[in-house]
Every structure is written in C-alpha cells, then in structure tokens.
Amino acid sequence: MANTKQARKRARQAEDRRKHNASQRSMVRTYIKRVIKAIQAGDQAQANSEFQAAQPVIDRIADKDAFSKKKAARIKSRLNKRIKALAA
C-alpha cells in the first residue's frame, strides 16, 4: 500500500489511467467486431465501410498507448486481408 502522499497520488492516477485504457480497448474491440460481422455476412461494401471507420480509431488508441502500434498494424492488416479475400 502507498505510504507517502506522492505514492498515494501515483496509485490513484494509475488506477484512473487503467480504467480509461480499458474503456478505450473495449471501444476498439467493438469496432473490430463490427468489421468481422460484416465479413462473416459476406458484405464487402459494408465490411469496407466499417473498416474505414475502425482504422482511425485503432490508430488513435495505439497513439495513446492503450496498446502497441505494432498490434494496431497487425489488426488492421489482418482485417484488410480478410476483406480483400471476399472479393476473390
């Protein structure tokens, strides 16, 4: 347990940041699920529009370090690959 005033404040800030980051990650997962749902329905136009909406959100959250930029790139790449596979 934090003993000093500074340590108590840092613990409080860390907890607030953890809650905020969890919320941001949840939002990104929701956007990803929308794209996957459109892909599974076989609707390339819908999947493409959902992907276009998800891309800036994924990048923005990665910039804020809720998860790594490499993970963001990996997610976008895999989604894009699945969308392109619909056309083939």
Tab-separated table of N, CA and C in Angstrom:
chain	number	residue	atom	x	y	z
A	1	MET	N	0.848	-1.191	0.000
A	1	MET	CA	0.000	0.000	0.000
A	1	MET	C	0.880	1.235	0.000
A	2	ALA	N	0.424	2.276	-0.663
A	2	ALA	CA	1.188	3.515	-0.773
A	2	ALA	C	1.231	4.229	0.579
A	3	ASN	N	2.433	4.657	0.953
A	3	ASN	CA	2.602	5.306	2.254
A	3	ASN	C	2.705	6.820	2.160
A	4	THR	N	3.428	7.316	1.163
A	4	THR	CA	3.620	8.759	1.061
A	4	THR	C	2.480	9.386	0.265
A	5	LYS	N	2.365	10.692	0.389
A	5	LYS	CA	1.331	11.422	-0.338
A	5	LYS	C	1.530	11.253	-1.847
A	6	GLN	N	2.788	11.328	-2.272
A	6	GLN	CA	3.102	11.184	-3.694
A	6	GLN	C	2.718	9.796	-4.198
A	7	ALA	N	3.044	8.776	-3.400
A	7	ALA	CA	2.747	7.406	-3.817
A	7	ALA	C	1.240	7.170	-3.886
A	8	ARG	N	0.488	7.768	-2.953
A	8	ARG	CA	-0.973	7.636	-2.993
A	8	ARG	C	-1.535	8.276	-4.262
A	9	LYS	N	-0.980	9.447	-4.615
A	9	LYS	CA	-1.441	10.127	-5.827
A	9	LYS	C	-1.107	9.300	-7.063
A	10	ARG	N	0.110	8.756	-7.122
A	10	ARG	CA	0.505	7.954	-8.282
A	10	ARG	C	-0.383	6.712	-8.405
A	11	ALA	N	-0.731	6.096	-7.269
A	11	ALA	CA	-1.609	4.923	-7.292
A	11	ALA	C	-2.988	5.308	-7.812
A	12	ARG	N	-3.473	6.459	-7.384
A	12	ARG	CA	-4.778	6.940	-7.827
A	12	ARG	C	-4.755	7.228	-9.335
A	13	GLN	N	-3.699	7.879	-9.794
A	13	GLN	CA	-3.577	8.185	-11.217
A	13	GLN	C	-3.473	6.909	-12.055
A	14	ALA	N	-2.716	5.949	-11.556
A	14	ALA	CA	-2.546	4.692	-12.285
A	14	ALA	C	-3.881	3.968	-12.417
A	15	GLU	N	-4.677	3.984	-11.370
A	15	GLU	CA	-5.983	3.328	-11.392
A	15	GLU	C	-6.915	4.031	-12.382
A	16	ASP	N	-6.906	5.352	-12.372
A	16	ASP	CA	-7.736	6.112	-13.312
A	16	ASP	C	-7.317	5.821	-14.748
A	17	ARG	N	-6.007	5.782	-14.985
A	17	ARG	CA	-5.479	5.519	-16.322
A	17	ARG	C	-5.837	4.097	-16.768
A	18	ARG	N	-5.783	3.141	-15.842
A	18	ARG	CA	-6.124	1.760	-16.154
A	18	ARG	C	-7.587	1.653	-16.592
A	19	LYS	N	-8.467	2.332	-15.873
A	19	LYS	CA	-9.890	2.302	-16.220
A	19	LYS	C	-10.134	2.947	-17.587
A	20	HIS	N	-9.477	4.065	-17.831
A	20	HIS	CA	-9.648	4.761	-19.103
A	20	HIS	C	-9.128	3.909	-20.254
A	21	ASN	N	-7.949	3.310	-20.080
A	21	ASN	CA	-7.372	2.463	-21.124
A	21	ASN	C	-8.258	1.251	-21.403
A	22	ALA	N	-8.848	0.682	-20.347
A	22	ALA	CA	-9.732	-0.474	-20.527
A	22	ALA	C	-10.933	-0.076	-21.370
A	23	SER	N	-11.461	1.106	-21.114
A	23	SER	CA	-12.596	1.612	-21.889
A	23	SER	C	-12.209	1.806	-23.351
A	24	GLN	N	-11.028	2.355	-23.587
A	24	GLN	CA	-10.557	2.592	-24.953
A	24	GLN	C	-10.348	1.277	-25.700
A	25	ARG	N	-9.752	0.291	-25.028
A	25	ARG	CA	-9.539	-1.022	-25.656
A	25	ARG	C	-10.880	-1.684	-25.990
A	26	SER	N	-11.848	-1.520	-25.113
A	26	SER	CA	-13.172	-2.084	-25.347
A	26	SER	C	-13.812	-1.455	-26.587
A	27	MET	N	-13.642	-0.151	-26.736
A	27	MET	CA	-14.195	0.549	-27.896
A	27	MET	C	-13.568	0.021	-29.183
A	28	VAL	N	-12.256	-0.189	-29.165
A	28	VAL	CA	-11.566	-0.711	-30.345
A	28	VAL	C	-12.074	-2.113	-30.680
A	29	ARG	N	-12.248	-2.941	-29.666
A	29	ARG	CA	-12.750	-4.296	-29.898
A	29	ARG	C	-14.141	-4.267	-30.532
A	30	THR	N	-14.966	-3.306	-30.126
A	30	THR	CA	-16.304	-3.173	-30.699
A	30	THR	C	-16.225	-2.838	-32.181
A	31	TYR	N	-15.338	-1.907	-32.546
A	31	TYR	CA	-15.164	-1.557	-33.956
A	31	TYR	C	-14.680	-2.765	-34.758
A	32	ILE	N	-13.768	-3.534	-34.177
A	32	ILE	CA	-13.236	-4.725	-34.853
A	32	ILE	C	-14.354	-5.749	-35.058
A	33	LYS	N	-15.195	-5.925	-34.044
A	33	LYS	CA	-16.298	-6.884	-34.151
A	33	LYS	C	-17.274	-6.485	-35.248
A	34	ARG	N	-17.487	-5.187	-35.430
A	34	ARG	CA	-18.380	-4.734	-36.499
A	34	ARG	C	-17.831	-5.128	-37.871
A	35	VAL	N	-16.523	-4.973	-38.034
A	35	VAL	CA	-15.899	-5.343	-39.311
A	35	VAL	C	-16.019	-6.850	-39.520
A	36	ILE	N	-15.710	-7.620	-38.504
A	36	ILE	CA	-15.759	-9.079	-38.609
A	36	ILE	C	-17.184	-9.557	-38.910
A	37	LYS	N	-18.167	-8.912	-38.292
A	37	LYS	CA	-19.561	-9.288	-38.537
A	37	LYS	C	-19.934	-9.060	-39.997
A	38	ALA	N	-19.488	-7.941	-40.556
A	38	ALA	CA	-19.765	-7.649	-41.965
A	38	ALA	C	-19.047	-8.648	-42.874
A	39	ILE	N	-17.829	-9.031	-42.503
A	39	ILE	CA	-17.065	-10.008	-43.294
A	39	ILE	C	-17.786	-11.359	-43.283
A	40	GLN	N	-18.241	-11.771	-42.112
A	40	GLN	CA	-18.924	-13.066	-41.996
A	40	GLN	C	-20.251	-13.074	-42.731
A	41	ALA	N	-20.874	-11.906	-42.856
A	41	ALA	CA	-22.119	-11.808	-43.615
A	41	ALA	C	-21.846	-11.827	-45.118
A	42	GLY	N	-20.578	-11.652	-45.494
A	42	GLY	CA	-20.207	-11.691	-46.904
A	42	GLY	C	-20.450	-10.373	-47.621
A	43	ASP	N	-20.689	-9.315	-46.876
A	43	ASP	CA	-20.985	-8.000	-47.452
A	43	ASP	C	-19.699	-7.174	-47.527
A	44	GLN	N	-19.070	-7.175	-48.697
A	44	GLN	CA	-17.779	-6.496	-48.823
A	44	GLN	C	-17.914	-4.982	-48.680
A	45	ALA	N	-18.972	-4.404	-49.230
A	45	ALA	CA	-19.156	-2.953	-49.147
A	45	ALA	C	-19.320	-2.516	-47.695
A	46	GLN	N	-20.132	-3.254	-46.954
A	46	GLN	CA	-20.338	-2.945	-45.530
A	46	GLN	C	-19.045	-3.155	-44.748
A	47	ALA	N	-18.339	-4.237	-45.028
A	47	ALA	CA	-17.084	-4.518	-44.338
A	47	ALA	C	-16.076	-3.417	-44.607
A	48	ASN	N	-16.030	-2.952	-45.853
A	48	ASN	CA	-15.107	-1.883	-46.217
A	48	ASN	C	-15.431	-0.600	-45.487
A	49	SER	N	-16.718	-0.247	-45.406
A	49	SER	CA	-17.094	0.991	-44.723
A	49	SER	C	-16.829	0.894	-43.219
A	50	GLU	N	-17.093	-0.271	-42.642
A	50	GLU	CA	-16.807	-0.468	-41.214
A	50	GLU	C	-15.298	-0.406	-40.960
A	51	PHE	N	-14.527	-0.954	-41.883
A	51	PHE	CA	-13.061	-0.922	-41.745
A	51	PHE	C	-12.557	0.509	-41.830
A	52	GLN	N	-13.125	1.303	-42.744
A	52	GLN	CA	-12.725	2.702	-42.871
A	52	GLN	C	-13.034	3.475	-41.590
A	53	ALA	N	-14.132	3.124	-40.927
A	53	ALA	CA	-14.488	3.771	-39.663
A	53	ALA	C	-13.577	3.309	-38.528
A	54	ALA	N	-13.160	2.043	-38.573
A	54	ALA	CA	-12.356	1.470	-37.492
A	54	ALA	C	-10.897	1.914	-37.545
A	55	GLN	N	-10.366	2.117	-38.749
A	55	GLN	CA	-8.945	2.432	-38.896
A	55	GLN	C	-8.484	3.625	-38.059
A	56	PRO	N	-9.119	4.796	-38.162
A	56	PRO	CA	-8.630	5.931	-37.374
A	56	PRO	C	-8.776	5.719	-35.874
A	57	VAL	N	-9.796	4.979	-35.469
A	57	VAL	CA	-9.983	4.707	-34.043
A	57	VAL	C	-8.845	3.826	-33.534
A	58	ILE	N	-8.517	2.795	-34.292
A	58	ILE	CA	-7.430	1.891	-33.903
A	58	ILE	C	-6.114	2.669	-33.806
A	59	ASP	N	-5.840	3.500	-34.807
A	59	ASP	CA	-4.599	4.283	-34.796
A	59	ASP	C	-4.547	5.260	-33.630
A	60	ARG	N	-5.669	5.909	-33.374
A	60	ARG	CA	-5.697	6.909	-32.301
A	60	ARG	C	-5.443	6.264	-30.936
A	61	ILE	N	-6.053	5.116	-30.699
A	61	ILE	CA	-5.868	4.442	-29.416
A	61	ILE	C	-4.445	3.903	-29.299
A	62	ALA	N	-3.871	3.460	-30.414
A	62	ALA	CA	-2.482	2.991	-30.389
A	62	ALA	C	-1.535	4.149	-30.099
A	63	ASP	N	-1.833	5.325	-30.632
A	63	ASP	CA	-1.004	6.505	-30.353
A	63	ASP	C	-1.028	6.859	-28.872
A	64	LYS	N	-2.137	6.555	-28.229
A	64	LYS	CA	-2.270	6.868	-26.799
A	64	LYS	C	-1.757	5.734	-25.910
A	65	ASP	N	-1.156	4.719	-26.535
A	65	ASP	CA	-0.522	3.605	-25.817
A	65	ASP	C	-1.495	2.729	-25.020
A	66	ALA	N	-2.750	2.663	-25.444
A	66	ALA	CA	-3.645	1.695	-24.816
A	66	ALA	C	-3.253	0.297	-25.277
A	67	PHE	N	-2.703	0.212	-26.489
A	67	PHE	CA	-1.981	-0.981	-26.946
A	67	PHE	C	-0.951	-0.538	-27.971
A	68	SER	N	-0.045	-1.430	-28.319
A	68	SER	CA	1.116	-1.026	-29.114
A	68	SER	C	0.753	-0.711	-30.561
A	69	LYS	N	1.604	0.079	-31.197
A	69	LYS	CA	1.393	0.430	-32.599
A	69	LYS	C	1.533	-0.791	-33.487
A	70	LYS	N	2.399	-1.715	-33.086
A	70	LYS	CA	2.571	-2.939	-33.880
A	70	LYS	C	1.309	-3.790	-33.826
A	71	LYS	N	0.673	-3.836	-32.662
A	71	LYS	CA	-0.578	-4.595	-32.546
A	71	LYS	C	-1.652	-3.954	-33.411
A	72	ALA	N	-1.693	-2.628	-33.431
A	72	ALA	CA	-2.664	-1.918	-34.262
A	72	ALA	C	-2.443	-2.247	-35.734
A	73	ALA	N	-1.188	-2.230	-36.154
A	73	ALA	CA	-0.859	-2.540	-37.548
A	73	ALA	C	-1.238	-3.973	-37.883
A	74	ARG	N	-1.007	-4.886	-36.961
A	74	ARG	CA	-1.322	-6.301	-37.166
A	74	ARG	C	-2.836	-6.496	-37.311
A	75	ILE	N	-3.601	-5.827	-36.454
A	75	ILE	CA	-5.064	-5.929	-36.513
A	75	ILE	C	-5.576	-5.408	-37.850
A	76	LYS	N	-5.106	-4.229	-38.241
A	76	LYS	CA	-5.570	-3.623	-39.498
A	76	LYS	C	-5.189	-4.489	-40.698
A	77	SER	N	-3.987	-5.027	-40.675
A	77	SER	CA	-3.522	-5.863	-41.771
A	77	SER	C	-4.384	-7.115	-41.913
A	78	ARG	N	-4.672	-7.753	-40.803
A	78	ARG	CA	-5.457	-8.990	-40.844
A	78	ARG	C	-6.897	-8.735	-41.286
A	79	LEU	N	-7.470	-7.621	-40.809
A	79	LEU	CA	-8.824	-7.287	-41.232
A	79	LEU	C	-8.856	-6.984	-42.728
A	80	ASN	N	-7.883	-6.212	-43.182
A	80	ASN	CA	-7.829	-5.837	-44.597
A	80	ASN	C	-7.660	-7.074	-45.479
A	81	LYS	N	-6.844	-8.009	-45.022
A	81	LYS	CA	-6.621	-9.248	-45.774
A	81	LYS	C	-7.928	-10.028	-45.893
A	82	ARG	N	-8.710	-10.067	-44.834
A	82	ARG	CA	-9.988	-10.799	-44.863
A	82	ARG	C	-11.001	-10.105	-45.777
A	83	ILE	N	-10.970	-8.773	-45.798
A	83	ILE	CA	-11.884	-8.030	-46.678
A	83	ILE	C	-11.528	-8.286	-48.134
A	84	LYS	N	-10.226	-8.254	-48.440
A	84	LYS	CA	-9.786	-8.494	-49.817
A	84	LYS	C	-10.122	-9.906	-50.265
A	85	ALA	N	-10.121	-10.864	-49.326
A	85	ALA	CA	-10.444	-12.243	-49.663
A	85	ALA	C	-11.904	-12.386	-50.086
A	86	LEU	N	-12.759	-11.466	-49.640
A	86	LEU	CA	-14.174	-11.511	-50.038
A	86	LEU	C	-14.334	-11.254	-51.538
A	87	ALA	N	-13.472	-10.380	-52.062
A	87	ALA	CA	-13.563	-10.026	-53.476
A	87	ALA	C	-13.141	-11.183	-54.378
A	88	ALA	N	-12.255	-12.015	-53.868
A	88	ALA	CA	-11.716	-13.109	-54.702
A	88	ALA	C	-12.680	-14.267	-54.840
